[in-house]
Amino acid sequence: MAKVHDPEEPEGMNMTPMIDVTFQLIIFFMLVTDMANRQIELVKLPQASKAIKEPVEDPQILIVNIRKDGAVKIDGKLVFTPPPLDKPQEFKAEKLENIFVARRQSDAYRTVAGKDDQVKYPVLIRADRSAPWQWVQMIMMIATKEGGVTRVQMGAMQEQAEVKS
Amino acid sequence: MKAKSRLPREEKPGELNMTPMIDVVFQLLIFFMLSMRFRAIEGKLITTLPQDKGLQSSTVLSPELEEVRIILCAAGPNPINIGSNDRYYGESAHRSNKGEHERIEKDPTLCKALVEKNACGELIMTEKNEKSAAANRAVYKNVAAKAKQLDDMRPSTRDPSKAAPIIIDADSEVPYEHVLGVINALREVDISNVEFAGNPRFDLYYGSGQRGQFQRR
């Protein structure tokens, strides 16, 4: 009797709030995942069958992305653009150097320094497969000279991925 | 019965309109699938650079034996005159002994691989020709096999830490994939002491001005 009397209240479910909430959830997850992957730039990595997959990422890792044109992105920010070919003297890497210097001067680095800092403070170079080698060399040089880093990891795709796609 | 007939079809009590929810769930599913796939296929090669030695390392650590040098050079001389105050692009000029004023612009599409003086084949940028990947891999294997052969021919040293390295000396323009391919191939034949030749272009900024090496373990 009650059901017939008031059909809107107990049975007629309004979907709008649920959809709203679900959208909120999507946005939340998107933001969270984006934060986690912010260091990862979409570059086409070269293939290497011996590439190791690390199950847990070192939280102190610095991911350096090198685009096809040699531009360097760290943490989603463009920190280095190669000089034009006809104006090589316009080479400027201060922003890039500052990142490594700041990293070396951080408290976290000081506490591990002297122990096994190269293991604790790795740099992952994710270079595009077509990126000129010189920019990878540049990162290695800055990492050693300015950053005191010796452990460098080179991002690569595993061969199986190539077969799949 | 009365209420049922009065309401429009979509608002019938007890019957949910699933379409929007399914849409949303599909969006979520696709999003997570994409983000998962991105993480799963990526790997890395771990390398070690010499600590606080930088570019001087080659003179500090004098190896007991002759090193094996793998050369990757980009083909095609196409001279460009840059100017006398050019310090930065000194590398190619440095290598070709043509003086500071001239720099050779090289084409990264086609590269040549040599081990010492033995030509090991040509490498094509996979970006220009996706089918070249298999041919490139054969060249990497070839390079590694040759390097292994030369490495084995050297007499073994007393102190393994002083063993001469295999040096990868790649031109500035060489695509990263070729260098990585060679490292990977060397790793497949169990060669571990690989070093990278330094780049004189950056010596003025980050080095001693000497040609040195980066080491990889």
mmCIF file of N, CA, C and O in Angstrom, chain A residues 11 13 15 18-19 22 37 40 42 45-46 48-54 57 68 83 88 91 93 97 117 126-135 137 140-142 144-145 150-154 156 158-159 162, chain B residues 7 13-14 16-17 20-21 24 28 31-32 38-51 88-89 125-127 130 137 170-172 174-177 179-180 184 188 196-197 199 201-202 205-206 214:
data_model
loop_
_atom_site.group_PDB
_atom_site.id
_atom_site.type_symbol
_atom_site.label_atom_id
_atom_site.label_comp_id
_atom_site.label_asym_id
_atom_site.label_seq_id
_atom_site.Cartn_x
_atom_site.Cartn_y
_atom_site.Cartn_z
ATOM 1 N N GLU A 11 11.681 3.899 -4.065
ATOM 2 C CA GLU A 11 12.081 3.057 -5.181
ATOM 3 C C GLU A 11 12.730 3.836 -6.321
ATOM 4 O O GLU A 11 13.733 3.415 -6.862
ATOM 5 N N MET A 13 15.200 5.645 -7.943
ATOM 6 C CA MET A 13 16.535 6.103 -7.593
ATOM 7 C C MET A 13 16.992 7.190 -8.555
ATOM 8 O O MET A 13 16.932 7.024 -9.766
ATOM 9 N N MET A 15 19.853 8.932 -10.374
ATOM 10 C CA MET A 15 21.206 8.538 -10.762
ATOM 11 C C MET A 15 22.196 9.699 -10.734
ATOM 12 O O MET A 15 23.399 9.497 -10.676
ATOM 13 N N MET A 18 25.081 9.890 -8.147
ATOM 14 C CA MET A 18 26.063 8.817 -8.274
ATOM 15 C C MET A 18 27.019 9.105 -9.428
ATOM 16 O O MET A 18 28.229 8.912 -9.316
ATOM 17 N N ILE A 19 26.427 9.579 -10.515
ATOM 18 C CA ILE A 19 27.284 9.901 -11.656
ATOM 19 C C ILE A 19 28.245 11.027 -11.286
ATOM 20 O O ILE A 19 29.422 10.984 -11.596
ATOM 21 N N THR A 22 30.982 9.598 -9.241
ATOM 22 C CA THR A 22 31.904 8.790 -10.042
ATOM 23 C C THR A 22 32.831 9.678 -10.861
ATOM 24 O O THR A 22 34.020 9.392 -10.985
ATOM 25 N N ASN A 37 53.116 9.965 -12.144
ATOM 26 C CA ASN A 37 53.805 9.810 -13.419
ATOM 27 C C ASN A 37 54.344 11.120 -13.973
ATOM 28 O O ASN A 37 54.782 11.170 -15.095
ATOM 29 N N ILE A 40 57.451 11.195 -15.727
ATOM 30 C CA ILE A 40 57.587 10.415 -16.944
ATOM 31 C C ILE A 40 56.994 11.155 -18.122
ATOM 32 O O ILE A 40 55.829 11.542 -18.124
ATOM 33 N N LEU A 42 56.329 11.313 -22.295
ATOM 34 C CA LEU A 42 56.111 10.325 -23.342
ATOM 35 C C LEU A 42 57.190 10.442 -24.407
ATOM 36 O O LEU A 42 57.115 11.280 -25.287
ATOM 37 N N LEU A 45 61.139 5.108 -26.292
ATOM 38 C CA LEU A 45 62.402 4.563 -25.819
ATOM 39 C C LEU A 45 62.949 3.526 -26.802
ATOM 40 O O LEU A 45 62.180 2.879 -27.506
ATOM 41 N N PRO A 46 64.256 3.371 -26.821
ATOM 42 C CA PRO A 46 64.815 2.303 -27.657
ATOM 43 C C PRO A 46 64.576 0.943 -27.005
ATOM 44 O O PRO A 46 64.169 0.868 -25.844
ATOM 45 N N ALA A 48 65.801 -2.809 -25.660
ATOM 46 C CA ALA A 48 66.944 -3.559 -25.147
ATOM 47 C C ALA A 48 66.431 -4.798 -24.447
ATOM 48 O O ALA A 48 65.626 -4.702 -23.532
ATOM 49 N N SER A 49 66.887 -5.943 -24.908
ATOM 50 C CA SER A 49 66.377 -7.204 -24.342
ATOM 51 C C SER A 49 66.847 -7.416 -22.911
ATOM 52 O O SER A 49 66.234 -8.133 -22.147
ATOM 53 N N LYS A 50 67.955 -6.764 -22.557
ATOM 54 C CA LYS A 50 68.517 -6.984 -21.221
ATOM 55 C C LYS A 50 68.010 -5.979 -20.195
ATOM 56 O O LYS A 50 68.527 -5.921 -19.083
ATOM 57 N N ALA A 51 67.071 -5.171 -20.586
ATOM 58 C CA ALA A 51 66.538 -4.177 -19.657
ATOM 59 C C ALA A 51 65.876 -4.863 -18.469
ATOM 60 O O ALA A 51 65.170 -5.850 -18.626
ATOM 61 N N ILE A 52 66.130 -4.308 -17.295
ATOM 62 C CA ILE A 52 65.588 -4.893 -16.072
ATOM 63 C C ILE A 52 64.349 -4.101 -15.678
ATOM 64 O O ILE A 52 64.335 -2.877 -15.785
ATOM 65 N N LYS A 53 63.370 -4.844 -15.192
ATOM 66 C CA LYS A 53 62.190 -4.149 -14.700
ATOM 67 C C LYS A 53 62.270 -4.102 -13.187
ATOM 68 O O LYS A 53 62.382 -5.133 -12.534
ATOM 69 N N GLU A 54 62.257 -2.929 -12.642
ATOM 70 C CA GLU A 54 62.325 -2.829 -11.188
ATOM 71 C C GLU A 54 60.922 -2.754 -10.625
ATOM 72 O O GLU A 54 60.153 -1.865 -10.989
ATOM 73 N N GLU A 57 60.010 1.410 -7.466
ATOM 74 C CA GLU A 57 60.825 2.538 -7.910
ATOM 75 C C GLU A 57 61.466 3.210 -6.707
ATOM 76 O O GLU A 57 60.832 3.403 -5.674
ATOM 77 N N LYS A 68 63.221 13.920 -28.544
ATOM 78 C CA LYS A 68 63.875 13.648 -29.822
ATOM 79 C C LYS A 68 64.786 14.800 -30.264
ATOM 80 O O LYS A 68 65.854 14.598 -30.829
ATOM 81 N N PRO A 83 70.847 24.514 -28.263
ATOM 82 C CA PRO A 83 70.960 25.730 -29.064
ATOM 83 C C PRO A 83 70.725 25.423 -30.538
ATOM 84 O O PRO A 83 70.913 24.287 -30.962
ATOM 85 N N PRO A 88 75.644 27.675 -31.931
ATOM 86 C CA PRO A 88 75.996 26.752 -30.839
ATOM 87 C C PRO A 88 76.486 27.458 -29.585
ATOM 88 O O PRO A 88 76.421 26.898 -28.500
ATOM 89 N N PHE A 91 74.570 27.920 -26.002
ATOM 90 C CA PHE A 91 74.388 26.774 -25.102
ATOM 91 C C PHE A 91 74.223 27.241 -23.660
ATOM 92 O O PHE A 91 75.076 27.925 -23.118
ATOM 93 N N ALA A 93 72.842 25.673 -19.905
ATOM 94 C CA ALA A 93 72.291 24.551 -19.156
ATOM 95 C C ALA A 93 72.186 24.856 -17.669
ATOM 96 O O ALA A 93 72.198 23.957 -16.848
ATOM 97 N N GLU A 97 71.765 22.321 -14.509
ATOM 98 C CA GLU A 97 72.831 22.205 -13.509
ATOM 99 C C GLU A 97 72.285 22.475 -12.116
ATOM 100 O O GLU A 97 72.618 21.769 -11.172
ATOM 101 N N ASP A 117 76.114 6.497 -1.726
ATOM 102 C CA ASP A 117 75.175 7.463 -2.301
ATOM 103 C C ASP A 117 74.843 7.197 -3.758
ATOM 104 O O ASP A 117 73.780 7.572 -4.225
ATOM 105 N N ARG A 126 65.746 8.838 -19.525
ATOM 106 C CA ARG A 126 64.775 8.304 -20.479
ATOM 107 C C ARG A 126 64.908 9.117 -21.752
ATOM 108 O O ARG A 126 64.306 10.170 -21.884
ATOM 109 N N ALA A 127 65.719 8.643 -22.645
ATOM 110 C CA ALA A 127 65.957 9.396 -23.869
ATOM 111 C C ALA A 127 65.190 8.779 -25.015
ATOM 112 O O ALA A 127 65.037 7.556 -25.091
ATOM 113 N N ASP A 128 64.714 9.598 -25.871
ATOM 114 C CA ASP A 128 64.046 9.131 -27.074
ATOM 115 C C ASP A 128 65.049 8.349 -27.912
ATOM 116 O O ASP A 128 66.234 8.652 -27.916
ATOM 117 N N ARG A 129 64.549 7.365 -28.625
ATOM 118 C CA ARG A 129 65.468 6.521 -29.398
ATOM 119 C C ARG A 129 66.252 7.316 -30.441
ATOM 120 O O ARG A 129 67.344 6.944 -30.826
ATOM 121 N N SER A 130 65.669 8.423 -30.906
ATOM 122 C CA SER A 130 66.348 9.225 -31.925
ATOM 123 C C SER A 130 67.102 10.423 -31.360
ATOM 124 O O SER A 130 67.649 11.209 -32.113
ATOM 125 N N ALA A 131 67.103 10.549 -30.049
ATOM 126 C CA ALA A 131 67.801 11.698 -29.447
ATOM 127 C C ALA A 131 69.296 11.593 -29.730
ATOM 128 O O ALA A 131 69.874 10.524 -29.593
ATOM 129 N N PRO A 132 69.908 12.695 -30.143
ATOM 130 C CA PRO A 132 71.350 12.633 -30.398
ATOM 131 C C PRO A 132 72.112 12.259 -29.122
ATOM 132 O O PRO A 132 71.792 12.745 -28.038
ATOM 133 N N TRP A 133 73.093 11.427 -29.284
ATOM 134 C CA TRP A 133 73.866 10.895 -28.160
ATOM 135 C C TRP A 133 74.495 11.998 -27.309
ATOM 136 O O TRP A 133 74.661 11.862 -26.102
ATOM 137 N N GLN A 134 74.851 13.113 -27.945
ATOM 138 C CA GLN A 134 75.533 14.172 -27.189
ATOM 139 C C GLN A 134 74.723 14.681 -25.995
ATOM 140 O O GLN A 134 75.295 15.029 -24.975
ATOM 141 N N TRP A 135 73.409 14.680 -26.107
ATOM 142 C CA TRP A 135 72.614 15.205 -24.986
ATOM 143 C C TRP A 135 72.568 14.205 -23.846
ATOM 144 O O TRP A 135 72.442 14.583 -22.684
ATOM 145 N N GLN A 137 75.149 12.325 -23.225
ATOM 146 C CA GLN A 137 76.486 12.555 -22.658
ATOM 147 C C GLN A 137 76.482 13.774 -21.745
ATOM 148 O O GLN A 137 77.085 13.760 -20.674
ATOM 149 N N MET A 140 75.056 12.915 -18.465
ATOM 150 C CA MET A 140 76.007 12.121 -17.680
ATOM 151 C C MET A 140 77.088 13.015 -17.104
ATOM 152 O O MET A 140 77.490 12.865 -15.951
ATOM 153 N N MET A 141 77.569 13.944 -17.903
ATOM 154 C CA MET A 141 78.621 14.838 -17.429
ATOM 155 C C MET A 141 78.106 15.714 -16.302
ATOM 156 O O MET A 141 78.782 15.893 -15.283
ATOM 157 N N ILE A 142 76.921 16.279 -16.472
ATOM 158 C CA ILE A 142 76.372 17.139 -15.418
ATOM 159 C C ILE A 142 76.110 16.319 -14.159
ATOM 160 O O ILE A 142 76.389 16.761 -13.047
ATOM 161 N N THR A 144 77.661 13.699 -13.055
ATOM 162 C CA THR A 144 78.894 13.403 -12.315
ATOM 163 C C THR A 144 79.507 14.678 -11.751
ATOM 164 O O THR A 144 79.905 14.719 -10.598
ATOM 165 N N LYS A 145 79.576 15.668 -12.574
ATOM 166 C CA LYS A 145 80.305 16.886 -12.199
ATOM 167 C C LYS A 145 79.520 17.713 -11.182
ATOM 168 O O LYS A 145 80.063 18.139 -10.177
ATOM 169 N N THR A 150 76.738 8.768 -9.489
ATOM 170 C CA THR A 150 77.480 7.835 -10.335
ATOM 171 C C THR A 150 76.584 6.734 -10.873
ATOM 172 O O THR A 150 76.933 6.051 -11.817
ATOM 173 N N ARG A 151 75.449 6.575 -10.237
ATOM 174 C CA ARG A 151 74.571 5.500 -10.701
ATOM 175 C C ARG A 151 73.600 6.091 -11.727
ATOM 176 O O ARG A 151 72.758 6.910 -11.383
ATOM 177 N N VAL A 152 73.769 5.681 -12.941
ATOM 178 C CA VAL A 152 72.897 6.168 -14.001
ATOM 179 C C VAL A 152 72.165 4.980 -14.606
ATOM 180 O O VAL A 152 72.762 3.965 -14.922
ATOM 181 N N GLN A 153 70.875 5.117 -14.727
ATOM 182 C CA GLN A 153 70.090 4.060 -15.354
ATOM 183 C C GLN A 153 69.579 4.567 -16.685
ATOM 184 O O GLN A 153 69.227 5.728 -16.817
ATOM 185 N N MET A 154 69.573 3.682 -17.655
ATOM 186 C CA MET A 154 69.120 4.086 -18.979
ATOM 187 C C MET A 154 67.802 3.404 -19.294
ATOM 188 O O MET A 154 67.720 2.180 -19.294
ATOM 189 N N ALA A 156 64.780 1.837 -21.181
ATOM 190 C CA ALA A 156 64.646 1.112 -22.444
ATOM 191 C C ALA A 156 63.390 0.269 -22.393
ATOM 192 O O ALA A 156 62.878 -0.036 -21.326
ATOM 193 N N GLN A 158 61.541 -3.296 -23.136
ATOM 194 C CA GLN A 158 61.936 -4.682 -23.305
ATOM 195 C C GLN A 158 61.462 -5.175 -24.657
ATOM 196 O O GLN A 158 60.475 -4.710 -25.183
ATOM 197 N N GLU A 159 62.200 -6.126 -25.167
ATOM 198 C CA GLU A 159 61.971 -6.554 -26.537
ATOM 199 C C GLU A 159 60.555 -7.084 -26.787
ATOM 200 O O GLU A 159 60.005 -6.887 -27.856
ATOM 201 N N GLU A 162 57.969 -4.861 -28.253
ATOM 202 C CA GLU A 162 58.045 -4.565 -29.677
ATOM 203 C C GLU A 162 57.220 -5.578 -30.475
ATOM 204 O O GLU A 162 56.547 -5.235 -31.433
ATOM 205 N N LEU B 7 3.592 6.926 -14.575
ATOM 206 C CA LEU B 7 4.948 7.438 -14.753
ATOM 207 C C LEU B 7 5.459 7.200 -16.177
ATOM 208 O O LEU B 7 5.102 6.223 -16.802
ATOM 209 N N PRO B 13 9.756 3.230 -11.119
ATOM 210 C CA PRO B 13 10.453 2.892 -9.881
ATOM 211 C C PRO B 13 10.993 1.470 -9.930
ATOM 212 O O PRO B 13 10.383 0.582 -10.512
ATOM 213 N N GLY B 14 12.182 1.302 -9.312
ATOM 214 C CA GLY B 14 12.776 -0.021 -9.242
ATOM 215 C C GLY B 14 13.526 -0.412 -10.490
ATOM 216 O O GLY B 14 14.171 -1.443 -10.545
ATOM 217 N N LEU B 16 16.600 0.857 -12.892
ATOM 218 C CA LEU B 16 17.650 1.865 -13.020
ATOM 219 C C LEU B 16 18.030 2.048 -14.481
ATOM 220 O O LEU B 16 18.103 1.080 -15.228
ATOM 221 N N ASN B 17 18.355 3.289 -14.813
ATOM 222 C CA ASN B 17 18.916 3.534 -16.133
ATOM 223 C C ASN B 17 20.422 3.340 -16.024
ATOM 224 O O ASN B 17 21.123 4.124 -15.409
ATOM 225 N N PRO B 20 24.357 5.656 -18.205
ATOM 226 C CA PRO B 20 25.426 6.580 -17.799
ATOM 227 C C PRO B 20 26.490 5.917 -16.943
ATOM 228 O O PRO B 20 27.673 6.177 -17.091
ATOM 229 N N MET B 21 26.037 5.020 -16.071
ATOM 230 C CA MET B 21 26.991 4.359 -15.193
ATOM 231 C C MET B 21 27.950 3.490 -16.005
ATOM 232 O O MET B 21 29.160 3.487 -15.763
ATOM 233 N N VAL B 24 30.514 5.609 -17.619
ATOM 234 C CA VAL B 24 31.546 6.060 -16.680
ATOM 235 C C VAL B 24 32.517 4.936 -16.368
ATOM 236 O O VAL B 24 33.737 5.113 -16.356
ATOM 237 N N LEU B 28 36.592 4.712 -16.909
ATOM 238 C CA LEU B 28 37.542 4.342 -15.864
ATOM 239 C C LEU B 28 38.410 3.179 -16.303
ATOM 240 O O LEU B 28 39.634 3.187 -16.139
ATOM 241 N N PHE B 31 40.929 4.177 -18.910
ATOM 242 C CA PHE B 31 41.966 5.001 -18.306
ATOM 243 C C PHE B 31 42.993 4.147 -17.556
ATOM 244 O O PHE B 31 44.198 4.271 -17.744
ATOM 245 N N PHE B 32 42.482 3.238 -16.735
ATOM 246 C CA PHE B 32 43.411 2.428 -15.947
ATOM 247 C C PHE B 32 44.187 1.449 -16.815
ATOM 248 O O PHE B 32 45.357 1.176 -16.585
ATOM 249 N N PHE B 38 51.398 1.395 -19.728
ATOM 250 C CA PHE B 38 52.534 2.311 -19.836
ATOM 251 C C PHE B 38 53.647 1.940 -18.874
ATOM 252 O O PHE B 38 54.803 1.990 -19.194
ATOM 253 N N ARG B 39 53.289 1.554 -17.684
ATOM 254 C CA ARG B 39 54.291 1.221 -16.670
ATOM 255 C C ARG B 39 54.923 -0.146 -16.930
ATOM 256 O O ARG B 39 56.094 -0.343 -16.670
ATOM 257 N N ALA B 40 54.131 -1.063 -17.405
ATOM 258 C CA ALA B 40 54.560 -2.458 -17.426
ATOM 259 C C ALA B 40 55.708 -2.751 -18.375
ATOM 260 O O ALA B 40 56.566 -3.560 -18.076
ATOM 261 N N ILE B 41 55.742 -2.081 -19.527
ATOM 262 C CA ILE B 41 56.710 -2.488 -20.536
ATOM 263 C C ILE B 41 58.063 -1.802 -20.410
ATOM 264 O O ILE B 41 58.965 -2.093 -21.153
ATOM 265 N N GLU B 42 58.168 -0.895 -19.442
ATOM 266 C CA GLU B 42 59.420 -0.168 -19.388
ATOM 267 C C GLU B 42 60.452 -0.834 -18.501
ATOM 268 O O GLU B 42 60.155 -1.281 -17.410
ATOM 269 N N GLY B 43 61.668 -0.889 -18.995
ATOM 270 C CA GLY B 43 62.757 -1.424 -18.193
ATOM 271 C C GLY B 43 63.916 -0.462 -18.212
ATOM 272 O O GLY B 43 63.809 0.632 -18.731
ATOM 273 N N LYS B 44 65.014 -0.888 -17.617
ATOM 274 C CA LYS B 44 66.177 0.000 -17.605
ATOM 275 C C LYS B 44 67.466 -0.795 -17.578
ATOM 276 O O LYS B 44 67.512 -1.943 -17.157
ATOM 277 N N LEU B 45 68.522 -0.170 -18.053
ATOM 278 C CA LEU B 45 69.861 -0.732 -17.971
ATOM 279 C C LEU B 45 70.604 0.090 -16.928
ATOM 280 O O LEU B 45 70.640 1.306 -17.016
ATOM 281 N N ILE B 46 71.164 -0.581 -15.957
ATOM 282 C CA ILE B 46 71.805 0.159 -14.875
ATOM 283 C C ILE B 46 73.285 0.339 -15.175
ATOM 284 O O ILE B 46 73.983 -0.594 -15.539
ATOM 285 N N THR B 47 73.744 1.552 -15.062
ATOM 286 C CA THR B 47 75.130 1.867 -15.366
ATOM 287 C C THR B 47 75.748 2.617 -14.195
ATOM 288 O O THR B 47 75.037 3.189 -13.371
ATOM 289 N N THR B 48 77.038 2.597 -14.130
ATOM 290 C CA THR B 48 77.733 3.310 -13.062
ATOM 291 C C THR B 48 78.800 4.202 -13.666
ATOM 292 O O THR B 48 79.589 3.759 -14.481
ATOM 293 N N LEU B 49 78.801 5.428 -13.250
ATOM 294 C CA LEU B 49 79.821 6.367 -13.710
ATOM 295 C C LEU B 49 80.871 6.494 -12.616
ATOM 296 O O LEU B 49 80.571 6.329 -11.449
ATOM 297 N N PRO B 50 82.110 6.797 -12.989
ATOM 298 C CA PRO B 50 83.140 6.910 -11.958
ATOM 299 C C PRO B 50 82.886 8.116 -11.072
ATOM 300 O O PRO B 50 82.570 9.199 -11.552
ATOM 301 N N GLN B 51 83.017 7.906 -9.791
ATOM 302 C CA GLN B 51 82.750 8.978 -8.837
ATOM 303 C C GLN B 51 83.912 9.948 -8.800
ATOM 304 O O GLN B 51 85.066 9.549 -8.849
ATOM 305 N N TYR B 88 81.788 25.283 -28.637
ATOM 306 C CA TYR B 88 80.873 24.248 -28.202
ATOM 307 C C TYR B 88 80.822 23.053 -29.146
ATOM 308 O O TYR B 88 80.880 21.899 -28.739
ATOM 309 N N TYR B 89 80.775 23.341 -30.438
ATOM 310 C CA TYR B 89 80.746 22.244 -31.382
ATOM 311 C C TYR B 89 82.150 21.928 -31.895
ATOM 312 O O TYR B 89 82.422 22.001 -33.062
ATOM 313 N N MET B 125 68.492 4.652 -38.645
ATOM 314 C CA MET B 125 67.594 5.191 -37.628
ATOM 315 C C MET B 125 66.221 4.515 -37.773
ATOM 316 O O MET B 125 65.613 4.582 -38.848
ATOM 317 N N THR B 126 65.736 3.907 -36.721
ATOM 318 C CA THR B 126 64.464 3.192 -36.860
ATOM 319 C C THR B 126 63.292 4.135 -37.064
ATOM 320 O O THR B 126 62.248 3.731 -37.558
ATOM 321 N N GLU B 127 63.501 5.383 -36.670
ATOM 322 C CA GLU B 127 62.414 6.340 -36.851
ATOM 323 C C GLU B 127 62.130 6.562 -38.342
ATOM 324 O O GLU B 127 60.985 6.766 -38.749
ATOM 325 N N GLU B 130 61.129 1.784 -39.883
ATOM 326 C CA GLU B 130 60.842 0.881 -38.764
ATOM 327 C C GLU B 130 61.365 -0.531 -39.008
ATOM 328 O O GLU B 130 61.688 -1.255 -38.085
ATOM 329 N N ARG B 137 69.768 -4.762 -35.101
ATOM 330 C CA ARG B 137 70.084 -5.711 -34.026
ATOM 331 C C ARG B 137 71.179 -6.676 -34.454
ATOM 332 O O ARG B 137 72.048 -7.033 -33.665
ATOM 333 N N ALA B 170 80.918 7.291 -29.547
ATOM 334 C CA ALA B 170 79.873 7.584 -30.517
ATOM 335 C C ALA B 170 79.887 9.071 -30.856
ATOM 336 O O ALA B 170 80.145 9.905 -29.988
ATOM 337 N N ASP B 171 79.596 9.370 -32.082
ATOM 338 C CA ASP B 171 79.485 10.765 -32.522
ATOM 339 C C ASP B 171 78.311 11.436 -31.817
ATOM 340 O O ASP B 171 77.350 10.790 -31.429
ATOM 341 N N SER B 172 78.397 12.738 -31.749
ATOM 342 C CA SER B 172 77.334 13.515 -31.109
ATOM 343 C C SER B 172 75.968 13.278 -31.739
ATOM 344 O O SER B 172 74.949 13.292 -31.069
ATOM 345 N N VAL B 174 74.847 10.626 -33.318
ATOM 346 C CA VAL B 174 74.356 9.243 -33.359
ATOM 347 C C VAL B 174 73.104 9.099 -32.487
ATOM 348 O O VAL B 174 73.096 9.537 -31.346
ATOM 349 N N PRO B 175 72.050 8.516 -33.020
ATOM 350 C CA PRO B 175 70.851 8.335 -32.198
ATOM 351 C C PRO B 175 71.133 7.438 -30.989
ATOM 352 O O PRO B 175 71.907 6.486 -31.075
ATOM 353 N N TYR B 176 70.489 7.785 -29.912
ATOM 354 C CA TYR B 176 70.655 7.067 -28.646
ATOM 355 C C TYR B 176 70.395 5.569 -28.780
ATOM 356 O O TYR B 176 71.051 4.759 -28.142
ATOM 357 N N GLU B 177 69.474 5.197 -29.647
ATOM 358 C CA GLU B 177 69.105 3.778 -29.773
ATOM 359 C C GLU B 177 70.297 2.908 -30.161
ATOM 360 O O GLU B 177 70.399 1.770 -29.715
ATOM 361 N N VAL B 179 73.528 3.442 -29.464
ATOM 362 C CA VAL B 179 74.436 3.287 -28.328
ATOM 363 C C VAL B 179 73.853 2.266 -27.355
ATOM 364 O O VAL B 179 74.538 1.350 -26.891
ATOM 365 N N LEU B 180 72.572 2.417 -27.089
ATOM 366 C CA LEU B 180 71.922 1.495 -26.166
ATOM 367 C C LEU B 180 71.911 0.076 -26.731
ATOM 368 O O LEU B 180 72.100 -0.894 -25.998
ATOM 369 N N ASN B 184 73.515 -3.138 -24.933
ATOM 370 C CA ASN B 184 72.691 -4.314 -24.705
ATOM 371 C C ASN B 184 73.321 -5.564 -25.297
ATOM 372 O O ASN B 184 73.376 -6.618 -24.667
ATOM 373 N N GLU B 188 74.806 -8.949 -23.530
ATOM 374 C CA GLU B 188 74.402 -10.309 -23.906
ATOM 375 C C GLU B 188 75.598 -11.243 -24.027
ATOM 376 O O GLU B 188 75.463 -12.448 -23.836
ATOM 377 N N PHE B 196 82.199 4.975 -21.712
ATOM 378 C CA PHE B 196 81.812 5.864 -22.808
ATOM 379 C C PHE B 196 82.899 6.904 -23.000
ATOM 380 O O PHE B 196 83.398 7.459 -22.026
ATOM 381 N N ALA B 197 83.241 7.151 -24.224
ATOM 382 C CA ALA B 197 84.189 8.224 -24.486
ATOM 383 C C ALA B 197 83.513 9.553 -24.177
ATOM 384 O O ALA B 197 82.318 9.712 -24.409
ATOM 385 N N ASN B 199 82.831 13.684 -24.474
ATOM 386 C CA ASN B 199 82.575 14.531 -25.627
ATOM 387 C C ASN B 199 83.291 15.868 -25.453
ATOM 388 O O ASN B 199 82.983 16.615 -24.538
ATOM 389 N N ARG B 201 82.961 18.513 -26.785
ATOM 390 C CA ARG B 201 82.066 19.667 -26.845
ATOM 391 C C ARG B 201 81.717 20.186 -25.464
ATOM 392 O O ARG B 201 81.464 21.360 -25.274
ATOM 393 N N PHE B 202 81.681 19.278 -24.517
ATOM 394 C CA PHE B 202 81.261 19.685 -23.176
ATOM 395 C C PHE B 202 82.432 19.831 -22.225
ATOM 396 O O PHE B 202 82.260 20.224 -21.084
ATOM 397 N N TYR B 205 82.838 22.966 -20.390
ATOM 398 C CA TYR B 205 81.845 23.260 -19.364
ATOM 399 C C TYR B 205 81.976 22.331 -18.160
ATOM 400 O O TYR B 205 81.894 22.759 -17.032
ATOM 401 N N TYR B 206 82.147 21.074 -18.438
ATOM 402 C CA TYR B 206 82.062 20.107 -17.337
ATOM 403 C C TYR B 206 83.305 19.258 -17.167
ATOM 404 O O TYR B 206 83.324 18.350 -16.376
ATOM 405 N N PHE B 214 83.694 7.732 -19.467
ATOM 406 C CA PHE B 214 82.748 7.393 -18.426
ATOM 407 C C PHE B 214 82.689 5.885 -18.335
ATOM 408 O O PHE B 214 82.756 5.204 -19.341
#
